[in-house]
Amino acid sequence: MGCDGGTIPKRHELVKGPKKVEQVDKNAELVARWKYCALSQVALTRPIVSCELGRLYNKDAVIEYLLDKSPEKCIVQTATHIKSLKDVKELNLTPNPAWKGDEVKGDKYEDLQLACFICPVVGLEMNGRHKFCYPRTCGCVFSDRALKEIKAEVCYKCGEPFEKDDVIFLNGSKEEMEILKRRMEERKLKAKLERKAKKSKTISKPAATEEIPGPSSTKSEETITSEQRAVSGSNHSVNGRSVSSGSGTPSTFGSSNGKRSRADHGQKSEAYKSIFTSHSSAKRSKDQEPNWITHTAYYF
C-alpha cells in the first residue's frame, strides 16, 4: 500500500462512508423556542403574545414589525401570517415563585428545567418539556396535563367558557402546527363570509323598506277617505257658521281657503253688512267727495 515511514492506515481512512448528521442540542433548542421571541430573537418579556400557530413573541416586536412599511423591511418567515394585532393574543401567564432571574454566575449551577412561568393548576414549569396551551377566547396559559385531568368547558383561571377547537398549543409539533394552520385558515374564511353577508344585508335593507302598494293598501286608503268624509259630514252650521261637532273649530263649506261665499252674505242682517265698506251706506255721493285723494276708506 506504499506505507512509507512505517505508517499503518486504518479502515475509516481508506473507506469513506455516509456523513453523520449533526445533532442539535435539545436544551439549546428548547431555550430558543420558550425563552426567546420568535420574531426578534430577544429574550421574552411581558407583555408576551402568541399567534394562532402557537409561537411566542414580544408584543413590542410585533408592533414594530407591523408599523415598518419601508421597502427594506426584512420579512421574517415565522411572522408572515401576522397582518394586524388581531392575529395575536396576549397571554395571561402565571409567574413562578421560585424564579430568581436569568443571571447565572460561574460558581453556580444553571438549572435548565427552571422557568419563569408555571401552570396555575398543576404547577408544572413552562420550560418546553411539558405541553402548554391556552384558549383563544381568554389567553390564560395552563398545561396539557391539566386539560386532560380536569375536563371542563370553562377556563380554570378566569372562568370564561371555551370550546375544544379554541385551544392552541404553544410550540407544538409539526402535526399540531398543521392542524392549527388549517383551523386558522377555516376561521379566517368563515369571518370573511360573515362580513360579506353583513354587507349584503345592509345594502338590501333600504330596498326592502320600499313597499309597492297592493290591493290591501288601496283598500285601507278607501276606508280612510270614507271615514274622513263621515267626519266632515257630521259638521253642522250654527247661526250661519259651520262648526264641527268634534273639535268646535269654525270651518266653511264655501271653499277650502276660508273665504265666505255670496250666499253666506245674503243671510246676514243689515246691521252686520253696514260694518263693511262695500255696503251702500258707506258709499259717498259726488257732493261728499273731496278735491283731494285719500287712502282712508272711512274718511267723510
Short mmCIF file of C-alpha atoms in Angstrom, two decimals:
data_model
loop_
_atom_site.label_atom_id
_atom_site.label_comp_id
_atom_site.label_asym_id
_atom_site.label_seq_id
_atom_site.Cartn_x
_atom_site.Cartn_y
_atom_site.Cartn_z
CA MET A 1 0.00 0.00 0.00
CA GLY A 2 3.11 2.14 -0.01
CA CYS A 3 3.13 2.80 3.72
CA ASP A 4 6.27 4.85 3.76
CA GLY A 5 7.75 5.59 7.13
CA GLY A 6 6.04 2.65 8.81
CA THR A 7 2.51 4.19 8.88
CA ILE A 8 -0.40 1.80 9.12
CA PRO A 9 -3.68 3.22 7.69
CA LYS A 10 -6.97 2.48 9.42
CA ARG A 11 -10.25 1.46 7.85
CA HIS A 12 -12.05 4.82 8.21
CA GLU A 13 -9.19 6.48 6.36
CA LEU A 14 -9.48 4.13 3.40
CA VAL A 15 -13.27 3.59 3.23
CA LYS A 16 -15.47 6.69 3.08
CA GLY A 17 -18.97 6.12 4.49
CA PRO A 18 -22.00 8.46 4.78
CA LYS A 19 -21.55 11.65 6.73
CA LYS A 20 -23.02 11.81 10.19
CA VAL A 21 -25.97 14.15 10.63
CA GLU A 22 -25.22 16.94 13.05
CA GLN A 23 -27.48 16.65 16.04
CA VAL A 24 -28.93 19.79 17.53
CA ASP A 25 -28.63 20.27 21.25
CA LYS A 26 -32.13 19.71 22.64
CA ASN A 27 -31.57 22.00 25.59
CA ALA A 28 -30.45 24.85 23.34
CA GLU A 29 -33.47 24.30 21.05
CA LEU A 30 -35.90 24.38 23.95
CA VAL A 31 -34.35 27.54 25.36
CA ALA A 32 -34.53 29.25 21.95
CA ARG A 33 -38.22 28.39 21.48
CA TRP A 34 -39.50 29.01 25.02
CA LYS A 35 -37.34 31.87 26.28
CA TYR A 36 -36.75 33.98 23.18
CA CYS A 37 -39.04 35.87 20.81
CA ALA A 38 -39.65 34.06 17.50
CA LEU A 39 -39.56 37.38 15.63
CA SER A 40 -36.75 39.47 17.13
CA GLN A 41 -34.72 36.66 18.83
CA VAL A 42 -34.71 38.76 22.03
CA ALA A 43 -35.50 37.33 25.47
CA LEU A 44 -39.23 37.16 26.16
CA THR A 45 -40.54 39.91 28.42
CA ARG A 46 -44.06 40.85 29.32
CA PRO A 47 -46.37 41.55 27.56
CA ILE A 48 -46.00 38.27 25.65
CA VAL A 49 -48.32 37.39 22.77
CA SER A 50 -48.91 34.26 20.73
CA CYS A 51 -50.16 33.72 17.18
CA GLU A 52 -52.70 31.11 16.13
CA LEU A 53 -49.86 28.72 15.31
CA GLY A 54 -48.60 28.74 18.92
CA ARG A 55 -45.38 30.77 18.51
CA LEU A 56 -44.30 33.19 21.25
CA TYR A 57 -43.50 36.85 20.55
CA ASN A 58 -42.80 40.05 22.39
CA LYS A 59 -45.69 42.43 21.82
CA ASP A 60 -43.32 45.35 21.20
CA ALA A 61 -41.54 43.40 18.46
CA VAL A 62 -44.84 42.58 16.73
CA ILE A 63 -45.95 46.24 16.81
CA GLU A 64 -42.63 47.41 15.36
CA TYR A 65 -42.84 44.74 12.65
CA LEU A 66 -46.35 45.84 11.65
CA LEU A 67 -45.50 49.54 11.65
CA ASP A 68 -42.46 49.07 9.44
CA LYS A 69 -43.66 49.78 5.88
CA SER A 70 -40.27 50.51 4.32
CA PRO A 71 -39.10 48.54 1.24
CA GLU A 72 -36.01 47.47 3.19
CA LYS A 73 -38.16 45.59 5.69
CA CYS A 74 -36.87 42.10 6.47
CA ILE A 75 -39.78 39.67 6.12
CA VAL A 76 -39.48 37.01 8.82
CA GLN A 77 -40.81 33.59 7.86
CA THR A 78 -42.31 32.96 11.29
CA ALA A 79 -44.47 36.12 11.11
CA THR A 80 -45.77 36.17 7.51
CA HIS A 81 -49.30 35.26 8.66
CA ILE A 82 -49.49 38.19 11.11
CA LYS A 83 -51.24 41.11 9.39
CA SER A 84 -52.53 43.01 12.44
CA LEU A 85 -52.73 42.78 16.22
CA LYS A 86 -55.99 40.85 15.84
CA ASP A 87 -53.92 37.88 14.62
CA VAL A 88 -52.16 37.57 18.01
CA LYS A 89 -53.44 37.06 21.54
CA GLU A 90 -51.88 38.48 24.70
CA LEU A 91 -51.13 35.66 27.13
CA ASN A 92 -52.16 35.59 30.78
CA LEU A 93 -49.14 33.84 32.34
CA THR A 94 -48.66 32.69 35.93
CA PRO A 95 -45.24 33.66 37.36
CA ASN A 96 -43.03 31.05 39.02
CA PRO A 97 -42.30 31.99 42.68
CA ALA A 98 -39.00 30.03 42.53
CA TRP A 99 -37.69 32.05 39.58
CA LYS A 100 -34.86 34.45 40.54
CA GLY A 101 -33.78 35.71 37.13
CA ASP A 102 -31.57 34.75 34.19
CA GLU A 103 -28.29 35.96 35.68
CA VAL A 104 -26.16 32.90 36.48
CA LYS A 105 -22.64 33.27 37.79
CA GLY A 106 -19.83 30.86 37.05
CA ASP A 107 -19.78 29.44 40.55
CA LYS A 108 -23.47 28.44 40.47
CA TYR A 109 -25.28 25.57 38.82
CA GLU A 110 -27.62 26.54 35.98
CA ASP A 111 -30.90 24.66 36.24
CA LEU A 112 -32.24 24.36 32.69
CA GLN A 113 -35.58 22.98 33.86
CA LEU A 114 -36.33 26.11 35.87
CA ALA A 115 -38.70 28.51 34.09
CA CYS A 116 -40.19 31.89 34.91
CA PHE A 117 -43.81 30.71 34.32
CA ILE A 118 -45.75 27.72 35.64
CA CYS A 119 -49.14 26.08 35.20
CA PRO A 120 -51.66 27.57 37.67
CA VAL A 121 -53.48 24.21 38.06
CA VAL A 122 -50.79 21.52 38.26
CA GLY A 123 -47.70 23.63 38.96
CA LEU A 124 -45.56 22.34 36.04
CA GLU A 125 -42.89 24.71 34.79
CA MET A 126 -43.19 26.09 31.27
CA ASN A 127 -39.71 25.04 30.08
CA GLY A 128 -40.62 23.10 26.91
CA ARG A 129 -40.53 19.63 28.45
CA HIS A 130 -44.28 19.73 29.04
CA LYS A 131 -47.03 20.72 26.66
CA PHE A 132 -48.72 24.04 27.36
CA CYS A 133 -51.81 25.53 25.74
CA TYR A 134 -54.27 28.39 26.06
CA PRO A 135 -57.87 29.08 24.95
CA ARG A 136 -58.11 31.64 22.18
CA THR A 137 -61.02 33.34 23.96
CA CYS A 138 -59.19 34.44 27.15
CA GLY A 139 -55.45 33.71 26.70
CA CYS A 140 -54.88 32.01 30.09
CA VAL A 141 -51.95 29.56 29.81
CA PHE A 142 -52.04 26.14 31.51
CA SER A 143 -50.54 22.72 30.89
CA ASP A 144 -51.93 19.95 28.72
CA ARG A 145 -51.99 17.64 31.75
CA ALA A 146 -54.44 19.95 33.50
CA LEU A 147 -56.61 19.99 30.36
CA LYS A 148 -56.76 16.18 30.34
CA GLU A 149 -57.16 15.60 34.07
CA ILE A 150 -59.73 18.31 34.73
CA LYS A 151 -62.15 18.04 31.84
CA ALA A 152 -64.19 21.21 31.82
CA GLU A 153 -65.54 23.71 29.30
CA VAL A 154 -64.58 26.68 31.48
CA CYS A 155 -61.16 28.27 31.93
CA TYR A 156 -59.50 27.17 35.18
CA LYS A 157 -58.14 30.64 35.90
CA CYS A 158 -60.71 33.23 34.78
CA GLY A 159 -63.85 31.09 34.37
CA GLU A 160 -64.56 32.07 30.77
CA PRO A 161 -66.17 29.30 28.64
CA PHE A 162 -64.31 27.86 25.65
CA GLU A 163 -64.61 25.03 23.14
CA LYS A 164 -62.20 22.29 22.17
CA ASP A 165 -61.36 23.94 18.84
CA ASP A 166 -60.39 27.16 20.63
CA VAL A 167 -57.40 25.53 22.39
CA ILE A 168 -54.00 26.45 20.86
CA PHE A 169 -50.84 24.53 21.82
CA LEU A 170 -47.65 26.54 22.36
CA ASN A 171 -44.63 25.50 20.25
CA GLY A 172 -46.29 22.25 19.19
CA SER A 173 -45.00 19.56 16.87
CA LYS A 174 -45.28 19.65 13.07
CA GLU A 175 -48.54 17.71 13.11
CA GLU A 176 -50.05 20.06 15.68
CA MET A 177 -48.84 23.06 13.68
CA GLU A 178 -50.58 21.75 10.55
CA ILE A 179 -53.84 21.27 12.49
CA LEU A 180 -53.61 24.81 13.90
CA LYS A 181 -52.84 26.22 10.44
CA ARG A 182 -55.90 24.51 8.96
CA ARG A 183 -58.09 25.84 11.78
CA MET A 184 -56.71 29.35 11.25
CA GLU A 185 -57.50 29.29 7.52
CA GLU A 186 -61.02 27.97 8.15
CA ARG A 187 -61.65 30.64 10.80
CA LYS A 188 -60.46 33.44 8.53
CA LEU A 189 -62.59 32.19 5.64
CA LYS A 190 -65.65 31.99 7.90
CA ALA A 191 -65.09 35.54 9.17
CA LYS A 192 -64.74 36.79 5.59
CA LEU A 193 -68.03 35.19 4.55
CA GLU A 194 -69.80 36.67 7.59
CA ARG A 195 -68.55 40.17 6.69
CA LYS A 196 -69.84 39.74 3.13
CA ALA A 197 -73.22 38.58 4.44
CA LYS A 198 -73.49 41.63 6.73
CA LYS A 199 -72.67 43.98 3.83
CA SER A 200 -75.31 42.38 1.62
CA LYS A 201 -77.89 42.73 4.42
CA THR A 202 -77.13 46.44 4.92
CA ILE A 203 -77.47 47.05 1.17
CA SER A 204 -80.78 45.15 0.89
CA LYS A 205 -82.41 46.82 3.93
CA PRO A 206 -83.38 50.19 2.29
CA ALA A 207 -84.68 48.37 -0.79
CA ALA A 208 -86.86 46.15 1.38
CA THR A 209 -88.46 49.10 3.16
CA GLU A 210 -89.87 50.50 -0.10
CA GLU A 211 -93.16 48.60 -0.43
CA ILE A 212 -95.25 48.54 -3.61
CA PRO A 213 -98.89 49.45 -2.92
CA GLY A 214 -101.06 46.39 -3.39
CA PRO A 215 -104.77 45.69 -3.14
CA SER A 216 -104.64 45.69 0.66
CA SER A 217 -103.11 49.18 0.76
CA THR A 218 -105.70 50.58 -1.67
CA LYS A 219 -108.48 49.16 0.47
CA SER A 220 -107.04 50.81 3.56
CA GLU A 221 -106.85 54.14 1.73
CA GLU A 222 -110.50 53.83 0.68
CA THR A 223 -111.55 53.15 4.26
CA ILE A 224 -109.56 56.19 5.46
CA THR A 225 -111.20 58.50 2.89
CA SER A 226 -114.66 57.21 3.77
CA GLU A 227 -114.00 57.88 7.46
CA GLN A 228 -112.83 61.41 6.68
CA ARG A 229 -115.99 62.05 4.68
CA ALA A 230 -118.11 60.76 7.52
CA VAL A 231 -116.34 63.07 9.97
CA SER A 232 -116.69 66.08 7.66
CA GLY A 233 -120.38 65.26 7.08
CA SER A 234 -121.02 65.38 10.81
CA ASN A 235 -120.22 69.14 10.83
CA HIS A 236 -123.27 71.39 11.28
CA SER A 237 -123.84 75.12 10.97
CA VAL A 238 -124.85 77.33 13.85
CA ASN A 239 -126.15 80.89 13.10
CA GLY A 240 -124.88 80.69 9.55
CA ARG A 241 -121.40 79.49 10.63
CA SER A 242 -120.14 76.00 10.04
CA VAL A 243 -118.95 74.29 13.23
CA SER A 244 -117.58 70.76 13.51
CA SER A 245 -119.19 68.52 16.12
CA GLY A 246 -115.86 67.08 17.26
CA SER A 247 -113.42 69.92 17.87
CA GLY A 248 -115.61 73.02 17.86
CA THR A 249 -113.36 74.94 15.46
CA PRO A 250 -115.16 77.01 12.78
CA SER A 251 -115.00 75.76 9.21
CA THR A 252 -116.64 76.87 5.94
CA PHE A 253 -118.47 75.00 3.23
CA GLY A 254 -117.84 77.58 0.50
CA SER A 255 -114.12 76.96 -0.10
CA SER A 256 -111.10 75.36 1.50
CA ASN A 257 -109.28 78.73 1.82
CA GLY A 258 -111.70 80.01 4.46
CA LYS A 259 -113.40 82.67 2.18
CA ARG A 260 -117.14 83.15 2.59
CA SER A 261 -119.40 82.77 -0.40
CA ARG A 262 -122.01 85.30 -1.52
CA ALA A 263 -124.79 83.08 -0.29
CA ASP A 264 -123.45 83.49 3.25
CA HIS A 265 -123.52 87.29 2.90
CA GLY A 266 -127.17 87.21 1.79
CA GLN A 267 -128.19 85.62 5.08
CA LYS A 268 -126.60 88.39 7.19
CA SER A 269 -128.54 91.28 8.73
CA GLU A 270 -128.29 94.88 7.50
CA ALA A 271 -126.53 95.95 10.70
CA TYR A 272 -123.85 93.33 10.12
CA LYS A 273 -123.47 94.37 6.44
CA SER A 274 -123.10 98.08 7.29
CA ILE A 275 -119.79 97.35 9.03
CA PHE A 276 -118.04 96.77 5.71
CA THR A 277 -117.07 99.44 3.13
CA SER A 278 -118.84 97.56 0.39
CA HIS A 279 -122.25 98.45 1.92
CA SER A 280 -124.39 101.16 0.27
CA SER A 281 -124.33 103.27 3.42
CA ALA A 282 -120.57 103.55 3.21
CA LYS A 283 -120.66 104.90 -0.33
CA ARG A 284 -120.48 108.70 -0.76
CA SER A 285 -122.18 110.90 -3.29
CA LYS A 286 -120.38 113.22 -5.65
CA ASP A 287 -121.07 116.21 -3.37
CA GLN A 288 -119.41 114.50 -0.45
CA GLU A 289 -116.29 113.61 -2.37
CA PRO A 290 -113.33 115.93 -1.56
CA ASN A 291 -110.97 117.51 -4.05
CA TRP A 292 -108.01 115.54 -2.73
CA ILE A 293 -107.35 111.84 -2.78
CA THR A 294 -107.08 109.91 0.42
CA HIS A 295 -106.33 106.32 1.10
CA THR A 296 -108.57 106.09 4.14
CA ALA A 297 -111.81 104.34 3.25
CA TYR A 298 -113.70 105.76 6.21
CA TYR A 299 -112.94 109.45 5.62
CA PHE A 300 -116.02 111.72 5.06
#
